[in-house]
């Protein structure tokens, strides 16, 4: 933590963040969400200053700030916006900003998968349900909001608890990440190249690193695989051998490898999924199948309205009718019918 | 040829080594704050749909952390995990939203408080 | 019985009474006595118990007639006849025992004093028979009296009264006849309970309830002493059966080998027993309950609080007399003598000042009990027993007479408001009875009271110096008290029964006139029958005779609210006294005759009279070692050089006459009733009024009972009350507080966590989040 950022400033930022979030929550009276947003932004800024104070020379680049700020700001708005539709849309914004961070982290496949699956599919489902399950619009209010949307529950307690958790987590992350060492054994380092010899040969051929067409990839005598040894430090090599029977071999150092001779992110994920975790993808498939079945069963289930809710609904309707008869302009009284009753 | 140089242009240089760009901690910090916000939202909001949305937010925070770890360790295990997160999120969205629709049909409200049967 | 049958073997179970009698005959050691008493002797106890059971049944069945009274009179008379038959059978013979069954039989070893046995058995010696004769006889008479006296309350209250009455006789019989101290204790507590029940008979009247509680609580203090005495007796003697105790005392060697004469038991146990006796017999500072006990119905006062129960203390000491005289220094007997003398004169001073005639009788009882205790103390068990016996009859007579007055005058008890009662129509018998009782109490020559008091006085003077510490002083105190007794007795007699006919009805007169008809006729109906036109109070009283006069004895507290109040001023409107009815008259007459007849007992039998003969044959007889003055001839003490046994006849007679003369001068009415020296012409005024101004505060203090109740209030009751409040608060704050705190902690915790259990999803999520946050913080702090 001390190496990463100033703890005092960080905890102050947490406190101000809690204040901002609590202020930004929807409440019964006037909701000072703007103030809350400003305070929240101030908290983010304070955290940034904390980072800057601790390591002035180690600030991440501009894109990180843009994406993380958008992601967090949208997340804040997502949880504080009184209207569910807007919440969902802000959530989409969070997803999009997150994909930016994913891209920075060289996870292009996951970034696009996120946009397609999350922003495209899941969030559309949410929007459908929000529209399905909302009370119908009236003349006065275009989009009806329930009281449960307009008033948050215990904003102060929740934001204090949440920011205590944030502070604790971040402190631990700081200590943990500074102690964490890269394990070269775990690094992938394009070691799957030995299972795609044709691609390697094509790349080598294109880069004109093969003397002629009779040359191919050499096979390692010890493990029987193609002799390609990429290394993290760039000291790796690959061996090519001639097929003219002479057994002549030639070593190509890693630094001389063509630029295309590396696995793309999508290929890496694919290898990780199929090669390292073949059972996992099956389980994921089963989960999706089961959820599909469950959704089908649930949606076909006939649901009776709760007795009390039904009574209330009937009472609402009746009061609306009575309002019509008495000519009272009530919130439920539709003006047209009311006039008709009076006439 | 340095293996690390294969990262796309947007990607930072060698993350775990020199502090030329964002470190693992920065992403974890973003992840923690997003998780906290999701938690606060889950606790404070009373709309069932928003509550589920907040769980998605927490999933997303976890996803960022996983991707950051994946990048840190220079393998794709973390990304594989994010695929799981996506799977579970999708399944949850399907099932939970189906349930929400059922609940809404029963009480004509999305208020989680209307389902409290233990009044204290 | 079972025990005896077991002796015979199982085959005897099939055979009945015949074989039982054989068993009794063949087992002379059964019970404590030398010979076995006949089985029917147990009827003495069984009949009152049956009466109690039947009274309860009648109460349950809702009997609203005089049936309980008739049943009680019959059963108690049968009990008396049984006693008489037993007396005639056992007269002159050795003590007889009758063991009904083993009550308690405990054994925790085979050594001496490791077996505790108490049988439900009886010991009939002459002391027991003497007591039982007057207990059963008087209880039968007074039950007859009460049958009429209590008739205003026919119904559940009537049954309750006779239930307690029967239970009392049963308990008294157990107390007197029991062959061990535990059975005596059972009876002792039983009579205490019945006394409590009967004093508090009018339980809606606060004064009666308070008096009942007072009697019960004061007796508890004495009973503690008695219980400790019984336990000490067992600890020392290893048994609580009289015959075995007496055998050990006679041998002089205790079971542990020590000599009784040198053992602490010879004065500690008597002292403890004396404590119990003082409580029950209202001696010394224990006396305070007895005057208040007069709140009970008059038959109860007559039977329990004058004739029988209060003599239980005398009986206890007489019963355990061998132990009392086993002390070579006779310490406890000295204390008893002085306690009796002081109590006697103390009560007499109060009596001379107060105006409530029933209270006068109550204090008189205390005073006479003082005489009995003094008699026991100055080594005259004969005098004490004889005085108990005669006192039972003449005091019962006096109480019955007072009850008749109360009955007739609406509860009026103030001797300043009554005069010439004996001359009123229907009260002649009452006047005669009161005169008989008064001359007995005053010690007019040739009355029973004269002889019994004489024995005590003579024995007190005759006692050699040093045997009982200060016995001569005791004797002089008793002699003075005898004079005072004569004065206060005739003061009451002259003022209430003699003189001009004058009366003011008591507080209950209104109720007496207008109260509930005994047959259950409501007041409205009664008015319909008797007409409204003549005004209240005057129009009736003649028409319906005297049977309606049932408002006596403060007993209508409950009815006051129930009956309609009609304006009636007893001071201005005419009130007709209600003379006693037939049952009361018979009872009074019988008691009166017995009181007179008791005097003849002095002349029959051996020297000292019939009672002396009875006592001589019982365990209460003085052993030779102590009886140095036995018989007048060997008397060491003298009365101015004369033999007290001879001269005391004259001395006490003179003292008594002086007392009566003073009473006549001060309170006697004009004419021969005042022995020609009286001058009183009004109920309220007398020559004694001059002394009130002369003595001033002394009279007032005596009239206020020397403020003893107030002193007790300030020295005992108030400190205890304060202490009780302090302890109560300590208990409430300390103990209750802790207990409540133990309850409040989980309650508060529950309330604190209650908000987390509302069934609200968000709430659970919040607590989970907070929990995780706290855990994370703890982990963080622990790691750094």
PDB file of C-alpha atoms in Angstrom, chain B residues 39 42-46 51 112 115-116 118-120, chain C residues 754 757-766 769-770:
ATOM      1  CA  UNK B  39     -22.641  -4.281  -3.262  1.00  0.00           C
ATOM      2  CA  UNK B  42     -27.583  -4.416  -4.086  1.00  0.00           C
ATOM      3  CA  UNK B  43     -28.122  -3.424  -0.502  1.00  0.00           C
ATOM      4  CA  UNK B  44     -29.806  -0.098  -1.057  1.00  0.00           C
ATOM      5  CA  UNK B  45     -31.965  -0.616  -4.111  1.00  0.00           C
ATOM      6  CA  UNK B  46     -35.349  -2.210  -3.658  1.00  0.00           C
ATOM      7  CA  UNK B  51     -30.633  -5.695  -7.519  1.00  0.00           C
ATOM      8  CA  UNK B 112     -38.216  -6.711  -2.739  1.00  0.00           C
ATOM      9  CA  UNK B 115     -41.809 -10.293  -0.141  1.00  0.00           C
ATOM     10  CA  UNK B 116     -40.861  -9.920   3.461  1.00  0.00           C
ATOM     11  CA  UNK B 118     -41.009 -11.949   8.640  1.00  0.00           C
ATOM     12  CA  UNK B 119     -42.136  -8.541   9.730  1.00  0.00           C
ATOM     13  CA  UNK B 120     -40.064  -7.314  12.689  1.00  0.00           C
TER      14      UNK B 120
ATOM     15  CA  UNK C 754     -34.221  -7.935  15.205  1.00  0.00           C
ATOM     16  CA  UNK C 757     -34.346 -10.427  10.615  1.00  0.00           C
ATOM     17  CA  UNK C 758     -37.119  -8.598   8.895  1.00  0.00           C
ATOM     18  CA  UNK C 759     -37.232 -10.860   5.940  1.00  0.00           C
ATOM     19  CA  UNK C 760     -35.915  -8.041   3.784  1.00  0.00           C
ATOM     20  CA  UNK C 761     -33.441  -9.257   1.215  1.00  0.00           C
ATOM     21  CA  UNK C 762     -31.438  -6.067   1.358  1.00  0.00           C
ATOM     22  CA  UNK C 763     -31.089  -6.309   5.090  1.00  0.00           C
ATOM     23  CA  UNK C 764     -29.540  -9.749   4.882  1.00  0.00           C
ATOM     24  CA  UNK C 765     -27.276  -8.563   2.096  1.00  0.00           C
ATOM     25  CA  UNK C 766     -26.257  -5.568   4.172  1.00  0.00           C
ATOM     26  CA  UNK C 769     -21.581  -7.198   3.389  1.00  0.00           C
ATOM     27  CA  UNK C 770     -20.863  -5.600   6.733  1.00  0.00           C
TER      28      UNK C 770
END
